[in-house]
Amino acid sequence: MMEVQGYNMPEDLYYHAENSWAKVESDGTVRVGMDDFYQKQAGDTTYVDLPFEGDTVSQGETCGKIQSSKWVGKLVSPISGEIVEVNSELENDCRLINKDPYDSGWIMRIKPNNMEAELKNLAHGPDAITKFIENHVAKAKGGG
C-alpha cells in the first residue's frame, strides 16, 4: 500500500480517471470499487445504486450512482464485461465504501471481455498512481 498526499492507494490495483479501481482476481474476474480519494472527497456514503448481475458494462460507462453526504456521484466501470456479482453487503451498510474501500467495500465483479487492452488505459504502478493522485488533488483545489 502506498500513500500519496494522504490517500491510500494499493500499488497492485488499476485506477480509472473517475476514481474506480480494478483488481484482477486469480479466477480471471475483475473486482471493482471506489478509491480512497473518492471516498475521502465524497464524505460518508449514504446510498448506493448498484448495477445488476448479468448487466454488460463498457470501460468508462456510468453503471450506478453513489450518494454521499456531499453529492451524488457516478459509478464508472474501469473495465468492459459482464457483471457476475455485486456486493450485497453494501445494501446493509453502504459505508463500507468509506470504512474499507479496497476490501469489504468493493462494489462489483466483472468477467472482462477485453481486459489486456483496457488495463493499459488505467493508472498502474507507483509512478502512474502518484501522478494520478497529484492530478486529482490539483483539480480538487481548482488548479487543473
PDB file of C-alpha atoms in Angstrom:
ATOM      1  CA  MET A   1       0.000   0.000   0.000  1.00  0.00           C
ATOM      2  CA  MET A   2       1.426   3.352  -0.965  1.00  0.00           C
ATOM      3  CA  GLU A   3       0.308   6.686   0.422  1.00  0.00           C
ATOM      4  CA  VAL A   4       0.192   9.720  -1.847  1.00  0.00           C
ATOM      5  CA  GLN A   5      -0.708  13.081  -0.294  1.00  0.00           C
ATOM      6  CA  GLY A   6      -2.683  11.330   2.461  1.00  0.00           C
ATOM      7  CA  TYR A   7      -4.538   8.897   0.170  1.00  0.00           C
ATOM      8  CA  ASN A   8      -4.004   5.147   0.488  1.00  0.00           C
ATOM      9  CA  MET A   9      -3.558   3.553  -2.920  1.00  0.00           C
ATOM     10  CA  PRO A  10      -2.657  -0.149  -3.260  1.00  0.00           C
ATOM     11  CA  GLU A  11       0.033  -0.491  -5.926  1.00  0.00           C
ATOM     12  CA  ASP A  12      -1.380  -3.710  -7.390  1.00  0.00           C
ATOM     13  CA  LEU A  13      -4.659  -2.093  -8.482  1.00  0.00           C
ATOM     14  CA  TYR A  14      -5.538  -0.291 -11.714  1.00  0.00           C
ATOM     15  CA  TYR A  15      -7.229   3.124 -11.409  1.00  0.00           C
ATOM     16  CA  HIS A  16      -9.743   4.784 -13.740  1.00  0.00           C
ATOM     17  CA  ALA A  17      -9.847   8.592 -14.050  1.00  0.00           C
ATOM     18  CA  GLU A  18     -13.335   8.575 -12.466  1.00  0.00           C
ATOM     19  CA  ASN A  19     -11.884   7.038  -9.272  1.00  0.00           C
ATOM     20  CA  SER A  20     -12.952   3.448  -9.691  1.00  0.00           C
ATOM     21  CA  TRP A  21     -10.322   0.749  -9.228  1.00  0.00           C
ATOM     22  CA  ALA A  22      -9.886  -2.674 -10.798  1.00  0.00           C
ATOM     23  CA  LYS A  23      -8.208  -5.717  -9.272  1.00  0.00           C
ATOM     24  CA  VAL A  24      -7.549  -8.772 -11.414  1.00  0.00           C
ATOM     25  CA  GLU A  25      -8.551 -11.851  -9.388  1.00  0.00           C
ATOM     26  CA  SER A  26      -6.996 -15.313  -9.677  1.00  0.00           C
ATOM     27  CA  ASP A  27     -10.162 -16.637 -11.379  1.00  0.00           C
ATOM     28  CA  GLY A  28      -9.842 -14.071 -14.192  1.00  0.00           C
ATOM     29  CA  THR A  29     -12.627 -11.800 -12.972  1.00  0.00           C
ATOM     30  CA  VAL A  30     -12.025  -8.171 -12.073  1.00  0.00           C
ATOM     31  CA  ARG A  31     -13.141  -6.794  -8.706  1.00  0.00           C
ATOM     32  CA  VAL A  32     -14.184  -3.126  -8.817  1.00  0.00           C
ATOM     33  CA  GLY A  33     -14.584  -0.455  -6.156  1.00  0.00           C
ATOM     34  CA  MET A  34     -14.059   3.236  -5.490  1.00  0.00           C
ATOM     35  CA  ASP A  35     -10.664   4.565  -4.443  1.00  0.00           C
ATOM     36  CA  ASP A  36      -9.605   6.342  -1.257  1.00  0.00           C
ATOM     37  CA  PHE A  37      -9.501   9.737  -2.980  1.00  0.00           C
ATOM     38  CA  TYR A  38     -13.164   9.401  -3.950  1.00  0.00           C
ATOM     39  CA  GLN A  39     -14.381   8.251  -0.558  1.00  0.00           C
ATOM     40  CA  LYS A  40     -12.494  10.995   1.312  1.00  0.00           C
ATOM     41  CA  GLN A  41     -13.719  13.718  -1.063  1.00  0.00           C
ATOM     42  CA  ALA A  42     -17.317  12.472  -1.088  1.00  0.00           C
ATOM     43  CA  GLY A  43     -17.715  12.018   2.650  1.00  0.00           C
ATOM     44  CA  ASP A  44     -19.969   9.417   4.227  1.00  0.00           C
ATOM     45  CA  THR A  45     -21.720   7.209   1.690  1.00  0.00           C
ATOM     46  CA  THR A  46     -25.479   7.261   2.306  1.00  0.00           C
ATOM     47  CA  TYR A  47     -26.850   5.242  -0.639  1.00  0.00           C
ATOM     48  CA  VAL A  48     -25.547   3.104  -3.483  1.00  0.00           C
ATOM     49  CA  ASP A  49     -27.490   2.393  -6.692  1.00  0.00           C
ATOM     50  CA  LEU A  50     -25.787  -0.793  -7.860  1.00  0.00           C
ATOM     51  CA  PRO A  51     -25.881  -2.327 -11.317  1.00  0.00           C
ATOM     52  CA  PHE A  52     -27.395  -5.797 -11.717  1.00  0.00           C
ATOM     53  CA  GLU A  53     -25.684  -9.129 -12.102  1.00  0.00           C
ATOM     54  CA  GLY A  54     -25.824 -10.079 -15.772  1.00  0.00           C
ATOM     55  CA  ASP A  55     -25.586  -6.475 -16.974  1.00  0.00           C
ATOM     56  CA  THR A  56     -22.909  -5.711 -19.546  1.00  0.00           C
ATOM     57  CA  VAL A  57     -20.752  -2.633 -18.994  1.00  0.00           C
ATOM     58  CA  SER A  58     -18.148  -0.831 -21.081  1.00  0.00           C
ATOM     59  CA  GLN A  59     -14.964   0.794 -19.859  1.00  0.00           C
ATOM     60  CA  GLY A  60     -15.747   4.373 -18.844  1.00  0.00           C
ATOM     61  CA  GLU A  61     -19.515   3.772 -18.761  1.00  0.00           C
ATOM     62  CA  THR A  62     -21.612   5.007 -15.843  1.00  0.00           C
ATOM     63  CA  CYS A  63     -23.264   1.934 -14.370  1.00  0.00           C
ATOM     64  CA  GLY A  64     -24.517   3.141 -10.988  1.00  0.00           C
ATOM     65  CA  LYS A  65     -24.684   6.017  -8.522  1.00  0.00           C
ATOM     66  CA  ILE A  66     -23.140   6.638  -5.148  1.00  0.00           C
ATOM     67  CA  GLN A  67     -24.811   9.184  -2.896  1.00  0.00           C
ATOM     68  CA  SER A  68     -22.851  10.751  -0.076  1.00  0.00           C
ATOM     69  CA  SER A  69     -23.299  13.479   2.478  1.00  0.00           C
ATOM     70  CA  LYS A  70     -21.830  15.921  -0.093  1.00  0.00           C
ATOM     71  CA  TRP A  71     -23.116  14.839  -3.524  1.00  0.00           C
ATOM     72  CA  VAL A  72     -24.393  12.141  -5.837  1.00  0.00           C
ATOM     73  CA  GLY A  73     -21.515  10.683  -7.822  1.00  0.00           C
ATOM     74  CA  LYS A  74     -21.355   8.256 -10.676  1.00  0.00           C
ATOM     75  CA  LEU A  75     -20.006   4.739 -10.542  1.00  0.00           C
ATOM     76  CA  VAL A  76     -17.920   4.311 -13.687  1.00  0.00           C
ATOM     77  CA  SER A  77     -16.744   0.900 -14.788  1.00  0.00           C
ATOM     78  CA  PRO A  78     -12.963   0.725 -15.201  1.00  0.00           C
ATOM     79  CA  ILE A  79     -13.248  -2.326 -17.459  1.00  0.00           C
ATOM     80  CA  SER A  80     -15.682  -3.812 -20.005  1.00  0.00           C
ATOM     81  CA  GLY A  81     -17.505  -7.085 -19.494  1.00  0.00           C
ATOM     82  CA  GLU A  82     -20.390  -8.835 -17.772  1.00  0.00           C
ATOM     83  CA  ILE A  83     -21.186  -8.135 -14.136  1.00  0.00           C
ATOM     84  CA  VAL A  84     -21.062 -11.512 -12.414  1.00  0.00           C
ATOM     85  CA  GLU A  85     -21.528 -10.335  -8.821  1.00  0.00           C
ATOM     86  CA  VAL A  86     -22.464  -7.225  -6.875  1.00  0.00           C
ATOM     87  CA  ASN A  87     -21.546  -6.696  -3.241  1.00  0.00           C
ATOM     88  CA  SER A  88     -24.872  -7.284  -1.494  1.00  0.00           C
ATOM     89  CA  GLU A  89     -23.311  -6.215   1.826  1.00  0.00           C
ATOM     90  CA  LEU A  90     -23.461  -2.621   0.573  1.00  0.00           C
ATOM     91  CA  GLU A  91     -27.269  -2.781   0.759  1.00  0.00           C
ATOM     92  CA  ASN A  92     -26.956  -3.291   4.524  1.00  0.00           C
ATOM     93  CA  ASP A  93     -24.007  -0.961   5.098  1.00  0.00           C
ATOM     94  CA  CYS A  94     -23.027   1.280   2.186  1.00  0.00           C
ATOM     95  CA  ARG A  95     -20.468   2.994   4.437  1.00  0.00           C
ATOM     96  CA  LEU A  96     -18.201   0.002   3.791  1.00  0.00           C
ATOM     97  CA  ILE A  97     -17.069   2.084   0.802  1.00  0.00           C
ATOM     98  CA  ASN A  98     -15.680   4.581   3.331  1.00  0.00           C
ATOM     99  CA  LYS A  99     -14.534   2.154   6.008  1.00  0.00           C
ATOM    100  CA  ASP A 100     -12.733  -0.328   3.760  1.00  0.00           C
ATOM    101  CA  PRO A 101     -12.739   0.814   0.102  1.00  0.00           C
ATOM    102  CA  TYR A 102     -10.303  -1.848  -1.113  1.00  0.00           C
ATOM    103  CA  ASP A 103     -11.653  -4.908   0.678  1.00  0.00           C
ATOM    104  CA  SER A 104     -15.145  -5.234   2.174  1.00  0.00           C
ATOM    105  CA  GLY A 105     -16.264  -2.026   0.397  1.00  0.00           C
ATOM    106  CA  TRP A 106     -15.829  -3.454  -3.124  1.00  0.00           C
ATOM    107  CA  ILE A 107     -18.787  -2.856  -5.454  1.00  0.00           C
ATOM    108  CA  MET A 108     -18.897  -5.484  -8.213  1.00  0.00           C
ATOM    109  CA  ARG A 109     -17.032  -8.245 -10.020  1.00  0.00           C
ATOM    110  CA  ILE A 110     -16.805  -8.273 -13.805  1.00  0.00           C
ATOM    111  CA  LYS A 111     -15.988 -11.056 -16.245  1.00  0.00           C
ATOM    112  CA  PRO A 112     -13.881  -8.942 -18.624  1.00  0.00           C
ATOM    113  CA  ASN A 113     -14.097  -9.209 -22.393  1.00  0.00           C
ATOM    114  CA  ASN A 114     -11.106  -7.051 -23.388  1.00  0.00           C
ATOM    115  CA  MET A 115      -9.017  -6.915 -20.227  1.00  0.00           C
ATOM    116  CA  GLU A 116      -5.486  -6.899 -21.590  1.00  0.00           C
ATOM    117  CA  ALA A 117      -6.085  -3.926 -23.882  1.00  0.00           C
ATOM    118  CA  GLU A 118      -8.216  -1.980 -21.402  1.00  0.00           C
ATOM    119  CA  LEU A 119      -5.859  -2.296 -18.431  1.00  0.00           C
ATOM    120  CA  LYS A 120      -3.406  -0.203 -20.455  1.00  0.00           C
ATOM    121  CA  ASN A 121      -5.875   2.709 -20.208  1.00  0.00           C
ATOM    122  CA  LEU A 122      -5.723   2.709 -16.395  1.00  0.00           C
ATOM    123  CA  ALA A 123      -3.155   4.113 -13.954  1.00  0.00           C
ATOM    124  CA  HIS A 124      -0.979   1.332 -12.518  1.00  0.00           C
ATOM    125  CA  GLY A 125       2.321   1.243 -10.672  1.00  0.00           C
ATOM    126  CA  PRO A 126       3.893   3.743  -8.249  1.00  0.00           C
ATOM    127  CA  ASP A 127       4.781   6.487 -10.753  1.00  0.00           C
ATOM    128  CA  ALA A 128       1.422   6.427 -12.536  1.00  0.00           C
ATOM    129  CA  ILE A 129      -0.532   6.282  -9.264  1.00  0.00           C
ATOM    130  CA  THR A 130       1.430   9.215  -7.811  1.00  0.00           C
ATOM    131  CA  LYS A 131       0.717  11.309 -10.923  1.00  0.00           C
ATOM    132  CA  PHE A 132      -2.944  10.178 -10.851  1.00  0.00           C
ATOM    133  CA  ILE A 133      -3.418  11.426  -7.266  1.00  0.00           C
ATOM    134  CA  GLU A 134      -1.444  14.627  -7.827  1.00  0.00           C
ATOM    135  CA  ASN A 135      -3.715  15.470 -10.790  1.00  0.00           C
ATOM    136  CA  HIS A 136      -6.863  14.735  -8.765  1.00  0.00           C
ATOM    137  CA  VAL A 137      -5.662  16.853  -5.834  1.00  0.00           C
ATOM    138  CA  ALA A 138      -4.852  19.751  -8.196  1.00  0.00           C
ATOM    139  CA  LYS A 139      -8.332  19.523  -9.774  1.00  0.00           C
ATOM    140  CA  ALA A 140      -9.991  19.361  -6.344  1.00  0.00           C
ATOM    141  CA  LYS A 141      -8.147  22.540  -5.363  1.00  0.00           C
ATOM    142  CA  GLY A 142      -9.232  24.223  -8.591  1.00  0.00           C
ATOM    143  CA  GLY A 143      -5.804  24.147 -10.162  1.00  0.00           C
ATOM    144  CA  GLY A 144      -6.348  21.793 -13.053  1.00  0.00           C
TER     145      GLY A 144
END
